[in-house]
Short mmCIF file of C-alpha atoms and ligand atoms in Angstrom, two decimals:
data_model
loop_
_atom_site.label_atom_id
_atom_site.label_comp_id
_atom_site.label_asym_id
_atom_site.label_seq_id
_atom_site.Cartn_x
_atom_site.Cartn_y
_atom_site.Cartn_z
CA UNK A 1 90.19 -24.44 -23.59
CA UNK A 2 87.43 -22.02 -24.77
CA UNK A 3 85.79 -19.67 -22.47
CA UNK A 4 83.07 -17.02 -22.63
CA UNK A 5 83.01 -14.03 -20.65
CA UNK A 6 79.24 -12.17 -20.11
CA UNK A 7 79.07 -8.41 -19.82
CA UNK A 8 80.89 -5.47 -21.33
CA UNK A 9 82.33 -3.13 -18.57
CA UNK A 10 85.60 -2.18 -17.23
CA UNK A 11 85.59 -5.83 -15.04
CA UNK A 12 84.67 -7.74 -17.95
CA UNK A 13 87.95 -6.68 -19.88
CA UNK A 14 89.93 -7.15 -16.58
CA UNK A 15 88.73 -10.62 -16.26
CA UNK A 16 89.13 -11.21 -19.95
CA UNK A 17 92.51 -9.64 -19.48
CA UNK A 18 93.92 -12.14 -16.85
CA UNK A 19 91.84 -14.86 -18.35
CA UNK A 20 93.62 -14.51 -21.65
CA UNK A 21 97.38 -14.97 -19.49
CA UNK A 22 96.24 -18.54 -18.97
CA UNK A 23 98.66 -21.39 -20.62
CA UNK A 24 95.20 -23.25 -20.44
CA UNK A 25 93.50 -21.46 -22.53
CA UNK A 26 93.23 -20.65 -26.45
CA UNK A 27 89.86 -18.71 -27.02
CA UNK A 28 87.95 -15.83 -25.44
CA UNK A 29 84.80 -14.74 -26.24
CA UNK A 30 83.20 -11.79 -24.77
CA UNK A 31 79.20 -11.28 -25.03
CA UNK A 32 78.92 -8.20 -25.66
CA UNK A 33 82.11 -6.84 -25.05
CA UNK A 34 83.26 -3.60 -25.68
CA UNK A 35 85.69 -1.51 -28.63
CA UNK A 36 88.99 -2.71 -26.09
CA UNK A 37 87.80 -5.92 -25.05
CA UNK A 38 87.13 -6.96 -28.98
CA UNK A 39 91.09 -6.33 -29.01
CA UNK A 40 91.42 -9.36 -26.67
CA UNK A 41 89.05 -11.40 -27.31
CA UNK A 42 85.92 -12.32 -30.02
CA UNK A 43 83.08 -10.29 -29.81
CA UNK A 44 79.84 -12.01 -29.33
CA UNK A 45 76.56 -10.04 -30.37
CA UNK A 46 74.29 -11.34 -27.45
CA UNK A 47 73.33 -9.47 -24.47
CA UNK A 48 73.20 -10.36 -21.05
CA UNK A 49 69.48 -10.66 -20.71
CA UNK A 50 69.12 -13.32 -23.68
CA UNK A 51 70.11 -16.05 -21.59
CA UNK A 52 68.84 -18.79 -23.83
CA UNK A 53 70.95 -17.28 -26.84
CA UNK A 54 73.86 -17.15 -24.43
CA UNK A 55 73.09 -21.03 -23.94
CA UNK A 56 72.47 -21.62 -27.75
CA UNK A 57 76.21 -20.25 -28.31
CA UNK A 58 77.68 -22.08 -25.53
CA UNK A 59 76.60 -25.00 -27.06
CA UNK A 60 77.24 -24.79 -30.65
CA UNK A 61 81.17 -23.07 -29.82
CA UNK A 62 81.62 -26.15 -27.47
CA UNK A 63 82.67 -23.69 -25.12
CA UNK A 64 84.64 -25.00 -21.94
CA UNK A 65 82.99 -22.56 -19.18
CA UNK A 66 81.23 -19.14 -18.99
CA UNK A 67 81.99 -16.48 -16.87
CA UNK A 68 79.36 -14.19 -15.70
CA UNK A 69 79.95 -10.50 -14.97
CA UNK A 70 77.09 -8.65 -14.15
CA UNK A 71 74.18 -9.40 -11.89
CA UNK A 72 71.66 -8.97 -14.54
CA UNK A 73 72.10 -12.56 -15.83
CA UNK A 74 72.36 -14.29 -12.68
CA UNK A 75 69.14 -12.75 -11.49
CA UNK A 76 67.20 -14.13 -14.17
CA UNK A 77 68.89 -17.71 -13.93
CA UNK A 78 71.40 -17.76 -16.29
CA UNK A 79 73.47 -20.37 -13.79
CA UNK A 80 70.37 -22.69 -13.61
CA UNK A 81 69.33 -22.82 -17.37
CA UNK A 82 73.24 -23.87 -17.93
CA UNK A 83 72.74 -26.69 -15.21
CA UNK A 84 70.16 -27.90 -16.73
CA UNK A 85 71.66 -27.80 -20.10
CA UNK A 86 74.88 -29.21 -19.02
CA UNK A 87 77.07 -26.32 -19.68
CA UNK A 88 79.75 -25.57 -16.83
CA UNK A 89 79.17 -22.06 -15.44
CA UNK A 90 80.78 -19.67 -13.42
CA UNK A 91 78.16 -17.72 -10.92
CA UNK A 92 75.07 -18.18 -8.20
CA UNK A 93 72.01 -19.74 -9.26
CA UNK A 94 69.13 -17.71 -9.27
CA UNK A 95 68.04 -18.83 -5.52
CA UNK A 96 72.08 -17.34 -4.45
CA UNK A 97 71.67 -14.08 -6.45
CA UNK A 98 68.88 -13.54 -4.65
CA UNK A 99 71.57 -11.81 -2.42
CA UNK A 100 72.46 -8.48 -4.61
CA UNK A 101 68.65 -9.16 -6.53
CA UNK A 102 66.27 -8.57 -2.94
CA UNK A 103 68.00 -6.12 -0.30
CA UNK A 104 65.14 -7.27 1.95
CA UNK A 105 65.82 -10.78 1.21
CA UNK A 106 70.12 -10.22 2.10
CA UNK A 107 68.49 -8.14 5.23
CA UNK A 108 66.35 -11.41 6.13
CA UNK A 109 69.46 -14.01 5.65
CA UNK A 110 71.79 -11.66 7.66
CA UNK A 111 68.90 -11.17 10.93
CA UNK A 112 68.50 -14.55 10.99
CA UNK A 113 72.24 -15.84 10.54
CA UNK A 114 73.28 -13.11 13.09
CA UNK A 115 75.53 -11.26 10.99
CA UNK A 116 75.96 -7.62 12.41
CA UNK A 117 74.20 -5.29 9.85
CA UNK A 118 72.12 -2.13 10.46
CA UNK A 119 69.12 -2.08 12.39
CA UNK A 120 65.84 -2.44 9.72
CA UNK A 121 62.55 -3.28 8.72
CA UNK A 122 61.12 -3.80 5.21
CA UNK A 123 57.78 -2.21 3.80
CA UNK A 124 55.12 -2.86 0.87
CA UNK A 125 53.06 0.17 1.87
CA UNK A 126 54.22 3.75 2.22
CA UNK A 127 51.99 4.76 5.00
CA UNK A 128 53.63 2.19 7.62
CA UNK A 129 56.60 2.93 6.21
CA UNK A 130 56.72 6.89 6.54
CA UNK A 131 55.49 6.20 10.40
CA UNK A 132 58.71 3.79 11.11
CA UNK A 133 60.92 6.88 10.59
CA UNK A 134 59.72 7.85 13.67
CA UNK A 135 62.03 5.14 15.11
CA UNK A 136 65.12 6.05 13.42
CA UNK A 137 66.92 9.05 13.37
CA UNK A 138 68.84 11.10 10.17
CA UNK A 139 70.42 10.51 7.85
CA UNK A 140 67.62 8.16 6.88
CA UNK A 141 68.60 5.29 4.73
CA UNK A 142 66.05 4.48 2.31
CA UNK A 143 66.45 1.37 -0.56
CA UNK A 144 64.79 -0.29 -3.21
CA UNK A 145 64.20 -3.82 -2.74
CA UNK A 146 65.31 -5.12 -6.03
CA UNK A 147 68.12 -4.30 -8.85
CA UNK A 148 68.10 -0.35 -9.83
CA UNK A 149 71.09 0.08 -11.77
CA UNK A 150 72.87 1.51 -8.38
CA UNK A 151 70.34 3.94 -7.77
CA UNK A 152 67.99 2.54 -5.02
CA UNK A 153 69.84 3.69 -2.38
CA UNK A 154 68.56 6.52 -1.15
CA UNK A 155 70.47 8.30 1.83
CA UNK A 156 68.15 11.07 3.04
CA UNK A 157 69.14 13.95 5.13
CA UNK A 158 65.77 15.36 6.70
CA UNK A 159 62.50 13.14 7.67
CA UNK A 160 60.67 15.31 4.75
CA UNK A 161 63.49 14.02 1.98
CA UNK A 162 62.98 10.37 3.12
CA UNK A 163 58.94 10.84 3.01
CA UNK A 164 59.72 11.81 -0.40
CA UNK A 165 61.77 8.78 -0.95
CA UNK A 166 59.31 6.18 0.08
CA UNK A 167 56.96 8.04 -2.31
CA UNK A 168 59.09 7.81 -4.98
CA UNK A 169 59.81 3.91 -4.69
CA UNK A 170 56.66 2.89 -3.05
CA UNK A 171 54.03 4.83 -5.18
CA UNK A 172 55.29 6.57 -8.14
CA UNK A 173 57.57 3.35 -8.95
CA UNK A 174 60.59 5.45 -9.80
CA UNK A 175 62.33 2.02 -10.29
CA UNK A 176 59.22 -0.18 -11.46
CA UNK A 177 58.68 -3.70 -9.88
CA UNK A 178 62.28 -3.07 -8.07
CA UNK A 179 60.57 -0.82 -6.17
CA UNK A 180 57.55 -2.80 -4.69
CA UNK A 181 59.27 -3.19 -1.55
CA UNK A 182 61.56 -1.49 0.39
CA UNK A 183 64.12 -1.38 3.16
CA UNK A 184 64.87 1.39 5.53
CA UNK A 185 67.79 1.02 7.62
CA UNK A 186 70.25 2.51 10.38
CA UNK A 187 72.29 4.86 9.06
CA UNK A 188 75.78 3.73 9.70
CA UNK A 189 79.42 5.74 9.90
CA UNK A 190 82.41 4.92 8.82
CA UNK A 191 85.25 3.64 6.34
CA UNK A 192 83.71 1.16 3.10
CA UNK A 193 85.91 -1.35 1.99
CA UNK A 194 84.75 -4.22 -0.68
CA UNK A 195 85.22 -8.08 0.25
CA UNK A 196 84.95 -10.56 -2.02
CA UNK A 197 85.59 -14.23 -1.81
CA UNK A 198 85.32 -16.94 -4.48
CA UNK A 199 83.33 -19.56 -2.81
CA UNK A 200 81.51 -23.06 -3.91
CA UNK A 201 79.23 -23.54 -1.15
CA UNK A 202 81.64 -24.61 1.36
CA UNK A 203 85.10 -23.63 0.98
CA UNK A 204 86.20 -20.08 0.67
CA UNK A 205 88.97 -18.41 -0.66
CA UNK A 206 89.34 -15.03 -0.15
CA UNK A 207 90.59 -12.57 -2.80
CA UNK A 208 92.42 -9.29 -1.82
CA UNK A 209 90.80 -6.69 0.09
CA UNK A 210 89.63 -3.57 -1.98
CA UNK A 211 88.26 -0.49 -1.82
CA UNK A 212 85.89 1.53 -4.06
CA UNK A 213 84.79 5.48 -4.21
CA UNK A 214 81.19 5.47 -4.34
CA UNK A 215 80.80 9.38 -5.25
CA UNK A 216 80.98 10.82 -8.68
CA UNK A 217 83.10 13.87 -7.01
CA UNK A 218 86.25 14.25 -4.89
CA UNK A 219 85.86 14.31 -1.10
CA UNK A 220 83.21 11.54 -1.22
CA UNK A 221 80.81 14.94 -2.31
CA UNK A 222 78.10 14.26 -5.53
CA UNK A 223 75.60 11.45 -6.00
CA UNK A 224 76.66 7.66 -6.01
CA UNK A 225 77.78 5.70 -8.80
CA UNK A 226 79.23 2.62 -9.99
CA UNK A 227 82.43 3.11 -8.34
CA UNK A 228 85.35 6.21 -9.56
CA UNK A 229 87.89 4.17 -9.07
CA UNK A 230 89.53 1.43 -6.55
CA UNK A 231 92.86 0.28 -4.82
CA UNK A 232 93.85 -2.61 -3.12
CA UNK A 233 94.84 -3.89 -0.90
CA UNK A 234 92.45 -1.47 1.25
CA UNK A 235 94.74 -0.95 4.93
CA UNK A 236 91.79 -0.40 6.70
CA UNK A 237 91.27 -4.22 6.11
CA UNK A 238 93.83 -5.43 9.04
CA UNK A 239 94.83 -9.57 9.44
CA UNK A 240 92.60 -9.43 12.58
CA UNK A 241 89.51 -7.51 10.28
CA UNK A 242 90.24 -10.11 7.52
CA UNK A 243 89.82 -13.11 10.40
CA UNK A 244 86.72 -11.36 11.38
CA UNK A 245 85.08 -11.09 8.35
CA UNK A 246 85.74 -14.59 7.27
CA UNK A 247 84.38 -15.98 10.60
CA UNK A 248 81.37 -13.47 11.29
CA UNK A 249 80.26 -12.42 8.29
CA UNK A 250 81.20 -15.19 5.02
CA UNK A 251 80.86 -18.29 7.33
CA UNK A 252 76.94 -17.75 8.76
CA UNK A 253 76.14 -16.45 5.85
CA UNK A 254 76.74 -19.49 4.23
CA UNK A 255 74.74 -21.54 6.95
CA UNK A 256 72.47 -19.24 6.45
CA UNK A 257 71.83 -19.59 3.12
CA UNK A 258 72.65 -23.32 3.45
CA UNK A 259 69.60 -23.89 5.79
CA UNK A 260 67.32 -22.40 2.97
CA UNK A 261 68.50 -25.34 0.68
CA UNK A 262 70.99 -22.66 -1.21
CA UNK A 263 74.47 -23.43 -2.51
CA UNK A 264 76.12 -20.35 -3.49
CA UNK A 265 78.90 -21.41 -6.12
CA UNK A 266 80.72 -17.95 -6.97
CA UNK A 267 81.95 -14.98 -5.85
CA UNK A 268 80.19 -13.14 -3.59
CA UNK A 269 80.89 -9.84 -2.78
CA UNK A 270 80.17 -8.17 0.66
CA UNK A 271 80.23 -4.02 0.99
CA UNK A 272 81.14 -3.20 4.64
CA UNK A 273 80.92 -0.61 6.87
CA UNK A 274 83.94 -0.72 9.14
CA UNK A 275 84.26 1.15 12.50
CA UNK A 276 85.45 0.70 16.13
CA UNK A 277 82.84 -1.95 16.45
CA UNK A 278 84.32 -3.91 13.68
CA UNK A 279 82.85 -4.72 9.94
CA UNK A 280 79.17 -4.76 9.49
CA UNK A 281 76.88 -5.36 5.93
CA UNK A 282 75.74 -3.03 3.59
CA UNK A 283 75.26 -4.88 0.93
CA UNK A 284 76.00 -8.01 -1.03
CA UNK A 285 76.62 -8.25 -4.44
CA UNK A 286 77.07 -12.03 -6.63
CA UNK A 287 79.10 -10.76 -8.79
CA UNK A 288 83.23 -8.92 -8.98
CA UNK A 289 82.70 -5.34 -8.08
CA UNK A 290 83.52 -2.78 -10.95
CA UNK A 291 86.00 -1.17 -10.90
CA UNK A 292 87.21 -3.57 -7.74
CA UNK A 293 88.27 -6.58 -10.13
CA UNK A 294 90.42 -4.05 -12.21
CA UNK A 295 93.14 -3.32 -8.92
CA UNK A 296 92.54 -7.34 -8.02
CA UNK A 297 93.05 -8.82 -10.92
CA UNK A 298 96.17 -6.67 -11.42
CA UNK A 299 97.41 -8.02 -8.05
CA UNK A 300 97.01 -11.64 -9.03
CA UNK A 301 99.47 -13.77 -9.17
CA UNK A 302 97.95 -17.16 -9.98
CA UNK A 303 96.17 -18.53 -12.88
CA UNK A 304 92.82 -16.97 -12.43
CA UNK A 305 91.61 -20.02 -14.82
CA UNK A 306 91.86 -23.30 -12.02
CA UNK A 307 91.00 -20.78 -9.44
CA UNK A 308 87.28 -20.31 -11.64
CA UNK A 309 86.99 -24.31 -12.19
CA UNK A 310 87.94 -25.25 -8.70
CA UNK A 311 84.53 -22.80 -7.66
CA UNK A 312 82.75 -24.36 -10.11
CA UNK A 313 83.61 -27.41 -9.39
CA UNK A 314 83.44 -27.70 -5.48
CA UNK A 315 86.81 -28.18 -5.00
CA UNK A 316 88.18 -24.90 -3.48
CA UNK A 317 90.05 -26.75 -0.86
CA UNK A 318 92.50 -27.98 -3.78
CA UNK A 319 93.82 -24.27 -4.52
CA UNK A 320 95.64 -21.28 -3.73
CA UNK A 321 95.73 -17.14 -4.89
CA UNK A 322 99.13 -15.99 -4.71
CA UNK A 323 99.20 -12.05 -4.51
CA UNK A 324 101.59 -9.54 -5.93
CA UNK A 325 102.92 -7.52 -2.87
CA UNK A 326 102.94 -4.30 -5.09
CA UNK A 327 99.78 -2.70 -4.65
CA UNK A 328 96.68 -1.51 -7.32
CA UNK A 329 95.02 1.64 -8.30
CA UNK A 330 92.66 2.30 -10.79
CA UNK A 331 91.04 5.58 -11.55
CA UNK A 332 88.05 5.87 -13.49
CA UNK A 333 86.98 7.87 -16.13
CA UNK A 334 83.78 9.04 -16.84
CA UNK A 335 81.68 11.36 -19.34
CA UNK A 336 80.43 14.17 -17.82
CA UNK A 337 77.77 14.37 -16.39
CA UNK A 338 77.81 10.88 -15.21
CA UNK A 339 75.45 9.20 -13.31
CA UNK A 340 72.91 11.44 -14.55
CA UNK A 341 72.47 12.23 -18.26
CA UNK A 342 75.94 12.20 -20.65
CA UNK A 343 76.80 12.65 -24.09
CA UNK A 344 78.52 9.48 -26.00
CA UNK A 345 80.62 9.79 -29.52
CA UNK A 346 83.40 11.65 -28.29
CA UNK A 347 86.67 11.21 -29.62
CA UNK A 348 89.19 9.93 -27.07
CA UNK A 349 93.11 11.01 -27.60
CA UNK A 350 96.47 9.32 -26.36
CA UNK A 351 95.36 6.24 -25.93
CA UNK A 352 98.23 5.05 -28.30
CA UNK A 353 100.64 6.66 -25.48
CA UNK A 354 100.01 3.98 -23.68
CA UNK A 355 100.30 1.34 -25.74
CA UNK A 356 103.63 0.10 -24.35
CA UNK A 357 102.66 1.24 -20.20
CA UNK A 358 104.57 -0.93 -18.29
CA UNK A 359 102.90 -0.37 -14.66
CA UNK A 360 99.74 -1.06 -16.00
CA UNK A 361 96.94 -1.34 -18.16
CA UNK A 362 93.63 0.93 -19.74
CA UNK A 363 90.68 -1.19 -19.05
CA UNK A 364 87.59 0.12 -21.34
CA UNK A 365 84.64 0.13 -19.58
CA UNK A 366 82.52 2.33 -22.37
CA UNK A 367 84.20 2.89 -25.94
CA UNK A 368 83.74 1.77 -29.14
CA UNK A 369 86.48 1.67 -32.14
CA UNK A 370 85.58 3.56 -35.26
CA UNK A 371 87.18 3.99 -38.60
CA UNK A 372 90.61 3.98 -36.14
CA UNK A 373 89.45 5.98 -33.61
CA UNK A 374 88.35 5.36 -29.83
CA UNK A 375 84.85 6.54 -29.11
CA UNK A 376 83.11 7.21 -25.60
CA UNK A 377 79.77 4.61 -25.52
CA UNK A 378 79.24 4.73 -22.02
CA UNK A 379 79.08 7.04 -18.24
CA UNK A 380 81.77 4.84 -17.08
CA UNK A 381 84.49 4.89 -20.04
CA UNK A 382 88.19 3.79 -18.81
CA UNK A 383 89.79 2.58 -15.81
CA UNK A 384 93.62 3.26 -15.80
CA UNK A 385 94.92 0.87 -13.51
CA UNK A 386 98.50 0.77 -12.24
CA UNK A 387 100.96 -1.17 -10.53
CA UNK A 388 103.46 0.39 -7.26
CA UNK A 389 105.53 -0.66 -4.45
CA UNK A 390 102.94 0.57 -2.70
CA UNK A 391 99.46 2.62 -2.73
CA UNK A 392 101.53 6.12 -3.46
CA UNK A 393 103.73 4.66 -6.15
CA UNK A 394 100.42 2.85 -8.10
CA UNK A 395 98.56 6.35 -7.34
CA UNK A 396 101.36 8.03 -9.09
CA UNK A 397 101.85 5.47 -12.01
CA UNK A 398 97.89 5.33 -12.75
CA UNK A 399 97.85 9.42 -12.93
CA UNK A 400 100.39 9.96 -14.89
CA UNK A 401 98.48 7.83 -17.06
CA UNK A 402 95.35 9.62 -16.90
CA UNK A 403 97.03 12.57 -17.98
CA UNK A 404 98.03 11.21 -21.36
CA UNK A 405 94.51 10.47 -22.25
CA UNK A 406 91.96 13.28 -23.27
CA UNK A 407 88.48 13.78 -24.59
CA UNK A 408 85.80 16.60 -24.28
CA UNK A 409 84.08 16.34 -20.81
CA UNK A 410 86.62 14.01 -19.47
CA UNK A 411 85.80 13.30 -15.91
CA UNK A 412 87.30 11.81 -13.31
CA UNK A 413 88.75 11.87 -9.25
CA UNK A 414 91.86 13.42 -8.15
CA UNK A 415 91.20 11.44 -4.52
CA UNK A 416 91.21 8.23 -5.77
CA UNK A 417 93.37 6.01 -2.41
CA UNK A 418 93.46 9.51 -0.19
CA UNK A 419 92.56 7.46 2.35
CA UNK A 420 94.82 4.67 1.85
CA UNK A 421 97.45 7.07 1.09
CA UNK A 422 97.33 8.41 5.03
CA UNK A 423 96.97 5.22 6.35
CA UNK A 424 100.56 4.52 4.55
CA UNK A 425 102.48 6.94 5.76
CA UNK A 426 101.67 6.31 9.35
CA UNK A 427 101.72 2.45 9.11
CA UNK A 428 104.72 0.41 9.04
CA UNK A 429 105.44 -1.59 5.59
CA UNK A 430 104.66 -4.71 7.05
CA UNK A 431 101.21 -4.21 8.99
CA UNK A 432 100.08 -2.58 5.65
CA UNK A 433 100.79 -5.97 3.75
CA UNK A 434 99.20 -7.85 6.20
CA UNK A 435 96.00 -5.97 4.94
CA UNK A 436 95.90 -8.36 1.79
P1 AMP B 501 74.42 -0.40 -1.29
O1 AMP B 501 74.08 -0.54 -2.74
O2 AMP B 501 73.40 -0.96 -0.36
O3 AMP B 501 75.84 -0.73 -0.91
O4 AMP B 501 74.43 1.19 -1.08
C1 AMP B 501 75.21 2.03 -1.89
C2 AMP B 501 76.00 2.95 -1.02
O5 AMP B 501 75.12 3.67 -0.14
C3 AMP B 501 76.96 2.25 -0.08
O6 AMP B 501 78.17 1.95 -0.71
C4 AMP B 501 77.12 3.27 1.00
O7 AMP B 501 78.01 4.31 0.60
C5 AMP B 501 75.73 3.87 1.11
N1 AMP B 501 74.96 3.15 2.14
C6 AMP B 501 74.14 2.09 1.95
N2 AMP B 501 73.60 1.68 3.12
C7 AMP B 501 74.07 2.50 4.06
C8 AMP B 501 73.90 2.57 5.48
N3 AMP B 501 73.09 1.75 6.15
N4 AMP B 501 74.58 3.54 6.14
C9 AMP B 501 75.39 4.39 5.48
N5 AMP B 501 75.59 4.37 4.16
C10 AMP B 501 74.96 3.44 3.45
N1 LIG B 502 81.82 -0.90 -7.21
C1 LIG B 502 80.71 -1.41 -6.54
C2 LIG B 502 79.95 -2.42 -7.27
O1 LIG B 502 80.44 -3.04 -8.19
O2 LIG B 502 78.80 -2.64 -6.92
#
């Protein structure tokens, strides 16, 4: 079987990773890849936005199915053009994607499904937006309504800062045509976790839970990003959460979207806000999180190959994900000065240490390979991601690792599972597995 992964991050080389274990398959190809995925797999030259290239190569490499990675493609209807053209695809339509592409659209599918979410209200004009902050109170929670490269979130501490906001997306178009509308929402407290579940329209299967550290600096301080790094399974995420999220959040949403006339075939990813008063939305994404599929794919057991046909094919209710019991970190690491402006070219050190790592594996999420050496190419550039026992064993593993690699204005988290880490030591063993 041949296969085609779409995208080039840290996720990408997990799934390409895991994809490449498969007995079932004998070629990967990777559009456009990175220096450590083209170790994998084939490099492909195409970006993600030239869907009808993507298509053209699908075709002419008889390729079996296509997996899509990031959001970009499936926002501009990468899953319909393969429809039509008869080419098996993994990942929404456009109508699904719809779900990570328009916050005010996910806000709109969540009211009217019932699915507890923050209070809201969307806006196309600044003025009538500005005056609704009169009905919330700070932090003010201001976002763009379309895709901004993780930046449209805007979590504003004073009425004056959120003004400023609107202004920014509203009438200076800090974000372009992402920003012609936007949402403003409830600010809501506390602890994230990431939920993702493979689904073909009906039948769900849910992966392990995750969770992902938003902030480019430790103690959750510094402006968002991608994502610093991720463990799972995330112990916040108890059996009884898990049932809950399933049956009040995935299941209506999928009625929801199912009384528009929309089949989401996928994964869909939902980021949660979990408190006393149990999980509400933040946001959805269609896509794996990054660097959430690094820890999950670690974790799993099964072929990840019939697990992607079944979703494709509507027939989820014919498998299974088995689940290590060990537990997954990965830490991130980033050029400095990431989110905001970063130098690329730099030459990256000990990566041959790790050649041989037994507990787990350097995913590259920005490098390039030149004349024998490993350049940084992006913000985001590794994710070391580890195996344990449990959260404090992989925490150790994936930092020991980190400290074989070097480069100038390495960056990265020295917090990464804190939060987990606690949980541990005053949970039993067995309530903590539950959590998966
Ligand atoms: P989103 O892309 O909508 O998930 O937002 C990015 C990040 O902003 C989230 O992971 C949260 O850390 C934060 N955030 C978004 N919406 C809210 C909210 N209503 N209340 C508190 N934090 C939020
Ligand atoms: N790590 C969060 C995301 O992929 O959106």
């Amino acid at each position: 079987m041949k296969i085609l992964v779409i995208g080039s991050g840290g996720r990408e080389h997990a799934l390409v990773w895991k994809i490449r274990q498969s007995p079932k398959v004998e070629k990967i190809y990777c559009a456009p890849g990175n220096g450590g995925i083209g170790e994998i797999a084939e490099l492909v030259a195409i970006g993600p936005e030239q869907i009808e290239a993507l298509a053209g190569f699908v075709k002419r490499e008889k390729i079996d199915f296509t997996v899509v990675g990031p959001e970009l493609p499936l926002t501009l209807g990468i899953a319909d053009l393969f429809e039509e053209r008869g080419l098996k695809i993994f990942g929404p339509n456009r109508a699904a994607a719809r779900l990570e592409g328009s916050k005010a659209f996910a806000k709109e599918i969540l009211k009217e499904s019932h699915i507890p979410t923050g209070r809201f209200e969307t806006f196309s004009d600044a003025l009538s937006a500005k005056k609704y902050l009169s009905q919330m109170s700070p932090p003010y929670v201001v976002k763009a309504d379309g895709l901004a490269a993780g930046k449209g979130v805007l979590i504003c501490a004073s009425r004056k800062e959120a003004e400023a906001a609107i202004d920014e997306i509203l009438v200076r178009k800090v974000f372009g045509s992402a920003g012609d509308k936007l949402v403003i929402e409830e600010f809501l407290e506390g602890e994230e976790a990431s939920f993702m579940v493979l689904t073909d329209g009906e039948q769900i299967l849910s992966l392990a839970s995750a969770q992902d550290h938003k902030r480019v600096f430790d103690g959750d301080q510094g402006p968002n990003t991608g994502g610093m790094g991720a463990y799972s399974p995330a112990p916040v995420v108890t059996a009884d959460l898990h049932r809950r999220i399933l049956e009040e959040i995935f299941r209506p949403l999928l009625s929801g979207l199912k009384k528009r006339g929309i089949c989401y075939r996928g994964i869909l990813y939902a980021g949660l806000m979990i408190n006393g008063q149990g999980p509400k939305v933040l946001e959805f994404n269609a896509r794996f999180g990054d660097p959430e599929c690094q820890p999950i794919m670690m974790r799993l057991k099964s072929d990840l190959v019939p697990l992607l046909q079944a979703t494709i094919e509507g027939r989820l209710d014919q498998v299974k994900a088995e689940w290590r019991e060990d537990a997954a970190v990965c830490v991130v690491l980033s050029a400095q000065g990431y989110p905001g402006c970063y130098e690329k070219g730099k030459k990256i050190s000990g990566l041959e240490n790790l050649k041989d790592w037994r507990k787990g594996s350097v995913f590259h999420a920005g490098t390039v390979k030149k004349d024998g050496d490993w350049l940084t190419l992006g913000g985001r550039v590794l994710g070391v991601t580890a195996l344990g026992k449990n959260i404090g064993a992989a925490v150790k593993a994936a930092y020991w690792a980190v400290g074989q690699i070097h480069w100038e204005g390495m960056h990265y988290r020295t917090d990464i599972a804190q939060r987990a880490l606690e949980r541990e030591k005053g949970k039993s063993g067995k309530e903590f597995i539950a959590a998966s």
